XYZ file of C-alpha atoms in Angstrom:
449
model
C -28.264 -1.101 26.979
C -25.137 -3.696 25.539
C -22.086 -1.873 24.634
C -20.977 -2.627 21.572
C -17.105 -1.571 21.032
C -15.184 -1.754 17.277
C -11.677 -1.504 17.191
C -10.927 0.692 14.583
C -12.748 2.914 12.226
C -11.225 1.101 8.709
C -13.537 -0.518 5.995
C -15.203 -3.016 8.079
C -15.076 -1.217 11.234
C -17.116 1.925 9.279
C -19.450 -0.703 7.218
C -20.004 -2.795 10.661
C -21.257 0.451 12.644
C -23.054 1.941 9.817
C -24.937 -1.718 9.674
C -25.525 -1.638 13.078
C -27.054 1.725 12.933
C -29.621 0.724 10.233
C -30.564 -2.734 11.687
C -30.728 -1.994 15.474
C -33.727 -1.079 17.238
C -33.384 2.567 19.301
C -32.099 2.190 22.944
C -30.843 -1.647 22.317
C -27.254 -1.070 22.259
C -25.082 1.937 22.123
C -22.154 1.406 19.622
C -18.690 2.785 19.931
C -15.938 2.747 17.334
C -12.388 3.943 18.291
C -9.908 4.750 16.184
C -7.111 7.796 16.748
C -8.526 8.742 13.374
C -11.650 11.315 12.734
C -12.329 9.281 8.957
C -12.286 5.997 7.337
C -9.962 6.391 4.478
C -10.510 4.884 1.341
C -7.415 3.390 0.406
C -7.733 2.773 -3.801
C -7.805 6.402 -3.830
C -4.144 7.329 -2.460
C -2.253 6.579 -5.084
C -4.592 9.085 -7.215
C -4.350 11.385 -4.261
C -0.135 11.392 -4.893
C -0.820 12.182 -8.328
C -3.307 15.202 -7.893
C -6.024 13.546 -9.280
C -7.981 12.523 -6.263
C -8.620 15.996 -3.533
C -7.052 14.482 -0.024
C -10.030 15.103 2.055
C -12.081 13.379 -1.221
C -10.315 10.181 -0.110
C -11.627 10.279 3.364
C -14.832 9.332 4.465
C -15.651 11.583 8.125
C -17.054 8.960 10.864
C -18.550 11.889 12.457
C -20.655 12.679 9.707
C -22.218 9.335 8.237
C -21.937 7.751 11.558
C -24.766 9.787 13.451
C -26.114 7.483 16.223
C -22.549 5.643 17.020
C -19.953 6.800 19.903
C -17.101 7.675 18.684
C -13.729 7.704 20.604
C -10.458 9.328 19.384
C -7.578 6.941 20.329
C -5.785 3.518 20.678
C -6.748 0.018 22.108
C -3.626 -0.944 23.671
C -4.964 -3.876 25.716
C -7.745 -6.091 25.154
C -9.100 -8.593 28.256
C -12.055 -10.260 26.537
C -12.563 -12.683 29.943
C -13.330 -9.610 31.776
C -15.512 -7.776 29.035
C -12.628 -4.648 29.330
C -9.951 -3.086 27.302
C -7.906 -0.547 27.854
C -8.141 3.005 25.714
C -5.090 5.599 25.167
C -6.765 8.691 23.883
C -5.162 11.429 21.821
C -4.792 13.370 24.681
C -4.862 12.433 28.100
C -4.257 9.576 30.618
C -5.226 5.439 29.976
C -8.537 4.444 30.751
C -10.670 1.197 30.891
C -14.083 0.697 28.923
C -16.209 -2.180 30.005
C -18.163 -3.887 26.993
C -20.455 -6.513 26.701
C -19.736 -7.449 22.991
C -16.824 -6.374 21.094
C -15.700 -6.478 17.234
C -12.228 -6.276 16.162
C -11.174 -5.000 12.615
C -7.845 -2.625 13.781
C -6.646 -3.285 10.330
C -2.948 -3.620 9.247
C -0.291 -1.958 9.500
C 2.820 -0.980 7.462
C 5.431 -4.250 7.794
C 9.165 -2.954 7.927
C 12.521 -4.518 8.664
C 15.472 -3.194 10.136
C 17.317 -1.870 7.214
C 19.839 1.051 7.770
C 18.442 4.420 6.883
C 14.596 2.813 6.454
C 13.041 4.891 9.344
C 14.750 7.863 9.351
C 14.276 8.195 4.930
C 11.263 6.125 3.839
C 7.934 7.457 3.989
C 5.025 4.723 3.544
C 1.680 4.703 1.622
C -1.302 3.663 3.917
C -2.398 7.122 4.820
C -4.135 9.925 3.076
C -1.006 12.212 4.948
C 1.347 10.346 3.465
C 0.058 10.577 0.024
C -0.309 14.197 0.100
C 3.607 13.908 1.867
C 4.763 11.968 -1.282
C 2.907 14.193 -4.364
C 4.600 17.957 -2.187
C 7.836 16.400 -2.048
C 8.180 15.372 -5.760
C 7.009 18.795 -6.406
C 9.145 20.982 -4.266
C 12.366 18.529 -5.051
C 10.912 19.407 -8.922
C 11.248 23.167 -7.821
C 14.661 22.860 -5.924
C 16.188 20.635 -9.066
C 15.003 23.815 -11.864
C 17.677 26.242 -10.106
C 20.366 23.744 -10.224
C 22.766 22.705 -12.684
C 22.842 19.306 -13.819
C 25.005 17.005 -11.829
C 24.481 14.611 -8.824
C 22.245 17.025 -6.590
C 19.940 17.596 -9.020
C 19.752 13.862 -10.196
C 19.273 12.991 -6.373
C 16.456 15.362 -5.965
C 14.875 13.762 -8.961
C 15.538 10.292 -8.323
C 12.008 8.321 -6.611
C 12.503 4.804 -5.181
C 9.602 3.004 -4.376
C 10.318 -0.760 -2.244
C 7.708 -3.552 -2.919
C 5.564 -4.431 -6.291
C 1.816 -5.234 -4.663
C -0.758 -3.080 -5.929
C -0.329 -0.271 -3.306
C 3.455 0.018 -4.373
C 2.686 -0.596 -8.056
C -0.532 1.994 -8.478
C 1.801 4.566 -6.174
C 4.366 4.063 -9.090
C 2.417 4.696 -12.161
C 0.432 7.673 -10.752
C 3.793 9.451 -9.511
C 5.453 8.461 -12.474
C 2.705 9.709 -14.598
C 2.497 12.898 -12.115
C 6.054 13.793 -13.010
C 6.518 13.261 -16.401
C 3.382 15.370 -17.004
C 5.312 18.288 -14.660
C 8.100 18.129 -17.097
C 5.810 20.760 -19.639
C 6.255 23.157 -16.675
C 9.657 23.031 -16.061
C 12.022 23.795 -19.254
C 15.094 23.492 -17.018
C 14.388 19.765 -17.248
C 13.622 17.102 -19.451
C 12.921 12.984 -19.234
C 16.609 12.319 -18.939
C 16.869 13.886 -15.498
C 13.845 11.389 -14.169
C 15.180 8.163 -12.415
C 12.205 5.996 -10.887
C 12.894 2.328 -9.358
C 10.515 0.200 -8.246
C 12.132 -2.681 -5.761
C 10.447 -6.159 -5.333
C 12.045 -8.852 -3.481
C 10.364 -11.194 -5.703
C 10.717 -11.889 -9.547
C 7.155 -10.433 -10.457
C 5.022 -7.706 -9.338
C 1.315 -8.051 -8.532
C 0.910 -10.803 -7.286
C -2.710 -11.310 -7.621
C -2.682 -11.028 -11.401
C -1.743 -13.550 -13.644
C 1.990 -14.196 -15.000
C 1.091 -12.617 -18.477
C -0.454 -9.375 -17.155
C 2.193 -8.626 -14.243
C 4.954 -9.290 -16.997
C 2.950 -6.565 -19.251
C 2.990 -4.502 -16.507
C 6.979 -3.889 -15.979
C 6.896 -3.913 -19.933
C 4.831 -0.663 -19.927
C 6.345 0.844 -16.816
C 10.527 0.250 -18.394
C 8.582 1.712 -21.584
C 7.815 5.240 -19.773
C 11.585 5.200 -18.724
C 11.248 3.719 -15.034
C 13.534 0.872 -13.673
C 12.246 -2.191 -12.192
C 14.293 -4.366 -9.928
C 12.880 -7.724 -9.304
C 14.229 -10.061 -6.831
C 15.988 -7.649 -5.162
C 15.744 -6.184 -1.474
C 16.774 -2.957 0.019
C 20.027 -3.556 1.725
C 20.359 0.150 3.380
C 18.631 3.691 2.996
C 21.240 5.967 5.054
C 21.412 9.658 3.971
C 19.339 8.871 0.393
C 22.049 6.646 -0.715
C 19.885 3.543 -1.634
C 22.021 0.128 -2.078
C 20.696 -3.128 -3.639
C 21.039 -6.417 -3.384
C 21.944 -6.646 -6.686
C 24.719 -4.105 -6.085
C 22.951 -1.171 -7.342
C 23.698 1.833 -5.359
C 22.237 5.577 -6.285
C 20.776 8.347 -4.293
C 17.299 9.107 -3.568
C 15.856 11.843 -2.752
C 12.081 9.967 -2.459
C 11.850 6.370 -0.766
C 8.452 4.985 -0.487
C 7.844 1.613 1.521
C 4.922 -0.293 0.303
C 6.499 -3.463 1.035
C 3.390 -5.318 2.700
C 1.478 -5.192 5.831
C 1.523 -6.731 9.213
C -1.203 -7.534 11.812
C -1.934 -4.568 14.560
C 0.699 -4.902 17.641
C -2.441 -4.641 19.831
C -4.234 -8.388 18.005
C -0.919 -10.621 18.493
C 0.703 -8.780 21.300
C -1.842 -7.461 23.265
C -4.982 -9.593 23.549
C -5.709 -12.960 25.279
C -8.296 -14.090 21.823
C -7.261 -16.731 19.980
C -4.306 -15.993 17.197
C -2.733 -18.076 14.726
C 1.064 -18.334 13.474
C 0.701 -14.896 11.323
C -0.796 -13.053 14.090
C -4.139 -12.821 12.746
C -7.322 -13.289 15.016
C -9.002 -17.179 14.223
C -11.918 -16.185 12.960
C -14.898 -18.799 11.831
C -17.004 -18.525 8.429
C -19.811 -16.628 10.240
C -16.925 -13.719 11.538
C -17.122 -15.156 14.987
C -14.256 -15.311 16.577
C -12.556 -18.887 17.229
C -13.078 -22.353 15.826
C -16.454 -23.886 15.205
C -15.598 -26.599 18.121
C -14.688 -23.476 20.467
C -16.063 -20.818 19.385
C -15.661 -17.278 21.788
C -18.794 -15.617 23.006
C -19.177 -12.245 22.279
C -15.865 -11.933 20.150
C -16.216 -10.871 16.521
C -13.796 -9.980 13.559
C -13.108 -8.780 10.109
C -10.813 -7.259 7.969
C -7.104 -7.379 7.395
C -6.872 -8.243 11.188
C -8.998 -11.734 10.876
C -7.782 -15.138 8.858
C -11.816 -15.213 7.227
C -12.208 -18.803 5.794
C -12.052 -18.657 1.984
C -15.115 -20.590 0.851
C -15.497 -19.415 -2.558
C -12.696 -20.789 -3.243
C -11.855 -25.119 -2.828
C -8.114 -24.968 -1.594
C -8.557 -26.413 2.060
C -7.635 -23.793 4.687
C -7.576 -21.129 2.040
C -8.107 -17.380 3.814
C -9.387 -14.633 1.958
C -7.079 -12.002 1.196
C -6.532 -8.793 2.650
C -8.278 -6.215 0.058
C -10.399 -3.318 0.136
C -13.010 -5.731 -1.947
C -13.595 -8.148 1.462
C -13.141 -5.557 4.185
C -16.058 -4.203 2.693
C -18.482 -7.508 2.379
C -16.916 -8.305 5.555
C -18.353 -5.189 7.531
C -21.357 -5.601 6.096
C -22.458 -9.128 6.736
C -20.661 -8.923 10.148
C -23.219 -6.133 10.851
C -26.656 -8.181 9.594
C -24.831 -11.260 12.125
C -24.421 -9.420 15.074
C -28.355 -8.003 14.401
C -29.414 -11.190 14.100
C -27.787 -12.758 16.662
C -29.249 -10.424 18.900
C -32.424 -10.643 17.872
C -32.803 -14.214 17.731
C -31.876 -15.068 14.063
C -29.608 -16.688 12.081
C -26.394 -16.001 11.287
C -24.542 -16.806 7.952
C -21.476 -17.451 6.402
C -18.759 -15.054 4.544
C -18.484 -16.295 0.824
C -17.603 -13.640 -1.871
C -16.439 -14.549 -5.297
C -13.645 -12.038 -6.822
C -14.896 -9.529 -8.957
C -11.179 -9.528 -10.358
C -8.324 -7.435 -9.541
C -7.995 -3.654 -11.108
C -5.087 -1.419 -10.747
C -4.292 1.874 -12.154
C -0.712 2.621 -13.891
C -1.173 6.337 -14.199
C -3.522 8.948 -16.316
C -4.916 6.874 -19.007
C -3.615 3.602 -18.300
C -4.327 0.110 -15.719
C -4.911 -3.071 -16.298
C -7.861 -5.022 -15.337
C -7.901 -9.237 -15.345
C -10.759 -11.685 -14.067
C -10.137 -15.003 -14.251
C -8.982 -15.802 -17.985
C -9.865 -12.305 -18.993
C -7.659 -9.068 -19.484
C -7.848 -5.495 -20.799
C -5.060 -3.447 -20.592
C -4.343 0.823 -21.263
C -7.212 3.033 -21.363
C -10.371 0.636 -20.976
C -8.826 -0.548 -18.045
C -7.922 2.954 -16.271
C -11.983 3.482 -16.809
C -12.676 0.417 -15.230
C -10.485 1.355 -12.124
C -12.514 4.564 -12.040
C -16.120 3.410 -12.740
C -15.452 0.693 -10.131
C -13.999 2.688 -7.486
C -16.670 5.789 -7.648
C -18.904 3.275 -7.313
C -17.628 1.227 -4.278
C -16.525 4.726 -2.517
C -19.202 5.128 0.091
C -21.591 8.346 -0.178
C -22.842 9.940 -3.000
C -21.561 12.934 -1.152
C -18.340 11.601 -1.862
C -19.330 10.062 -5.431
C -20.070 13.419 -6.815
C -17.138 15.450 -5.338
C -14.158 12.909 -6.809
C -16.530 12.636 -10.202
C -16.186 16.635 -10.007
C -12.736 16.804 -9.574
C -12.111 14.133 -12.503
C -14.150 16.207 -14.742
C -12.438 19.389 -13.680
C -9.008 18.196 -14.933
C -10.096 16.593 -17.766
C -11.248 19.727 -18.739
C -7.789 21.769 -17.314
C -5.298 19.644 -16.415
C -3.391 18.606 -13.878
C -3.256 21.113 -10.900
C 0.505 21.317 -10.416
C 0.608 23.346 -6.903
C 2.867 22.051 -4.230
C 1.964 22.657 -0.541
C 4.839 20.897 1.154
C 4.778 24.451 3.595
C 1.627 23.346 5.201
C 3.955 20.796 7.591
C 6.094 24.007 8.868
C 2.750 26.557 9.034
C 4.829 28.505 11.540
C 7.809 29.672 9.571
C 6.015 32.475 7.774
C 4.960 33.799 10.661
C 8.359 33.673 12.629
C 10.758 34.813 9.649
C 7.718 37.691 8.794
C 6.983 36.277 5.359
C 10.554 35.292 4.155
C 11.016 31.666 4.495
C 14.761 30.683 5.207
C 16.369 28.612 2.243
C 16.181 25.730 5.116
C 12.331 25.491 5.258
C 11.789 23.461 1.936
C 14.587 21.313 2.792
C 12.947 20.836 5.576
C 9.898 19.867 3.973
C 11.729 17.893 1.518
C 13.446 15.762 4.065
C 9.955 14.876 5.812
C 7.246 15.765 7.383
């Protein structure tokens, strides 16, 4: 049989196997996907997921499960030699090893872009993973629980102080749901009230979301500064260290939250690690039909997608346009790259990525988003139930479909489930202090996981 190997288990490595599954005939190739990862996760849903309103495990989609007929291999391509058909694996656990291949698809995905800013690694938490979302909605609540037994003053207004750096939809949506999260938690706690709340939102340049329209983004820091939150455009994080956040601008305060959603970078292993063809940004060349290379030299057996591959743009007429890094084309992307590879198998033809937007949508916490396609905007409530009519939708299963849809209905119905778990990262400390966690354990959890 061929030996089909995907690199990485993200939206159009899980659409491109689950393709493959449907469209190959039994005992012509035996597909493997690895990824250190047991699930696909779907992205749109973390910043829901920080805010309680998505379930964690609701947000990701088990490989294992839906992908029933495809290897699947738990670990890291550190080395790709496409001239010899091998790459090199690092598993969870144990030693390097080599897998020979005969055609291989590359869609590692992104990862979190950072710079070397003092404090940044040792304070900032990011917001690609569904751990880290769950990380981000525990601490707000246990620094919520910590700030009720204090008096006010500077530790308290540090513990309830949230800094989020970079105003693209991740960074934005992450805002507004946590935002929304803790003013909602205020009800709960009579110690505090909306005065003791300080939330900043960074952006290095002078708007946020970048994909919407002047008009709408400006809308946008209207309604967040309108719910009491601070938004500094063009301005960078000039150092983390200890909490104490400083600003360009000259802004200094203390944090006890720091969330990095300050854009994404191509996979070490694509520009660092692999002898395919790259261009300046680090991003596989990729041709219209998701080959990979150029249509004068194109590179046998080499395919791509996702946030990894420069995709021609051809829905749009800006020459050398890519398409952009979304959930919306990772998704198209896997697909079609799964009917190519079928049909080039088998003889057929292959065709071309084009996709259209369907417009941007982005949610600004319970009850509110905006929504814009082309000339057209809603804002506030219609728009939040376009975010989640579109997204139930798009998430794949109706496994999954019906479990967020139950969880939705569940709150409307009760609320918000304000219950912190931040203990789950130290599971040992009740069982080595017999029940009677030291004072040190929520810092602990606090601080990070």
């Amino acid at each position: 049989m061929r030996e089909i190997v995907i690199i990485g288990g993200g939206y159009a490595g899980f659409y491109t196997a689950w393709g493959l599954e449907k469209k190959l005939r039994s005992g012509e190739a035996r597909v493997t996907v690895i990824d250190p990862r047991p699930y696909m996760t779907y992205q749109p849903f973390l910043p829901e997921v920080t805010a309680g309103s998505v379930e964690a495990r609701h947000a990701a989609v088990s490989l294992r499960r839906h992908l029933r007929t495809t290897r699947l291999i738990a670990g890291t391509v550190v080395e790709v030699r496409h001239a010899d058909r091998r790459l090199t694996v690092r598993p969870v656990n144990g030693a390097d090893h080599e897998l020979r291949y005969d055609l291989l698809v590359v869609t590692a995905g992104a990862v979190t872009r950072t710079f070397p800013i003092p404090g940044l690694s040792g304070q900032a938490i990011g917001l690609k993973h569904v751990e880290e979302a769950v990380a981000i909605r525990d601490r707000l609540m246990t620094a919520f629980d910590q700030a009720a037994s204090l008096p006010p003053g500077p530790e308290r207004r540090k513990l309830l102080t949230v800094t989020f750096v970079g105003g693209g939809f991740s960074g934005v949506e992450g805002f507004g749901e946590l935002l929304s999260l803790a003013t909602a938690m205020l009800k709960s706690y009579p110690e505090l009230s909306a005065d003791d709340l300080s939330f900043h939102l960074v952006e290095a340049r002078g708007r946020i979301l970048p994909e919407v329209g002047d008009a709408p983004g400006a809308w946008v820091v209207r309604s967040l500064e309108r719910r009491g939150a601070h938004v500094h455009l063009n301005t960078q994080l000039l150092s983390a260290v200890d909490g104490h956040v400083v600003l360009s601008s000259g802004e200094e305060f203390d944090s006890e939250l720091i969330v990095w959603t300050a854009g994404n970078a191509s996979n070490p292993v694509v520009h660092n690690h692999t002898d395919l063809p790259v261009d300046e940004r680090g991003l596989l060349v990729v041709r219209p039909d998701l080959r990979v290379g150029t249509e004068s030299e194109p590179v046998p057996d080499a395919w791509a997608a996702g946030d990894d591959a420069a995709v021609p743009d051809l829905a749009v007429h800006t020459p050398g346009a890519r398409t952009v890094p979304n959930a919306q084309h990772a998704v198209r992307q896997g697909r079609l790259l799964a009917k190519n590879i079928a049909a080039s198998l088998h003889g057929g033809k292959v065709r071309d990525y084009r996709h259209g937007s369907l417009g941007v949508v982005a949610t600004l916490g319970l009850g509110r988003g905006i929504f814009q396609y082309k000339r057209l905007v809603v804002k506030g409530f219609p728009a939040w139930l376009m975010h989640r009519g579109y997204h139930v939708l798009a998430v794949p299963s109706w496994e999954r479909k019906v479990r967020v849809l139950t969880v939705w209905l569940t709150a409307a119905l009760f609320g918000r489930d304000l219950v912190s778990l931040a203990s789950v990262q130290h599971p040992r400390d009740a069982f080595v202090t017999g029940g009677n966690p030291r004072p040190s354990v929520l810092d602990d959890a606090s601080a990070g996981a």
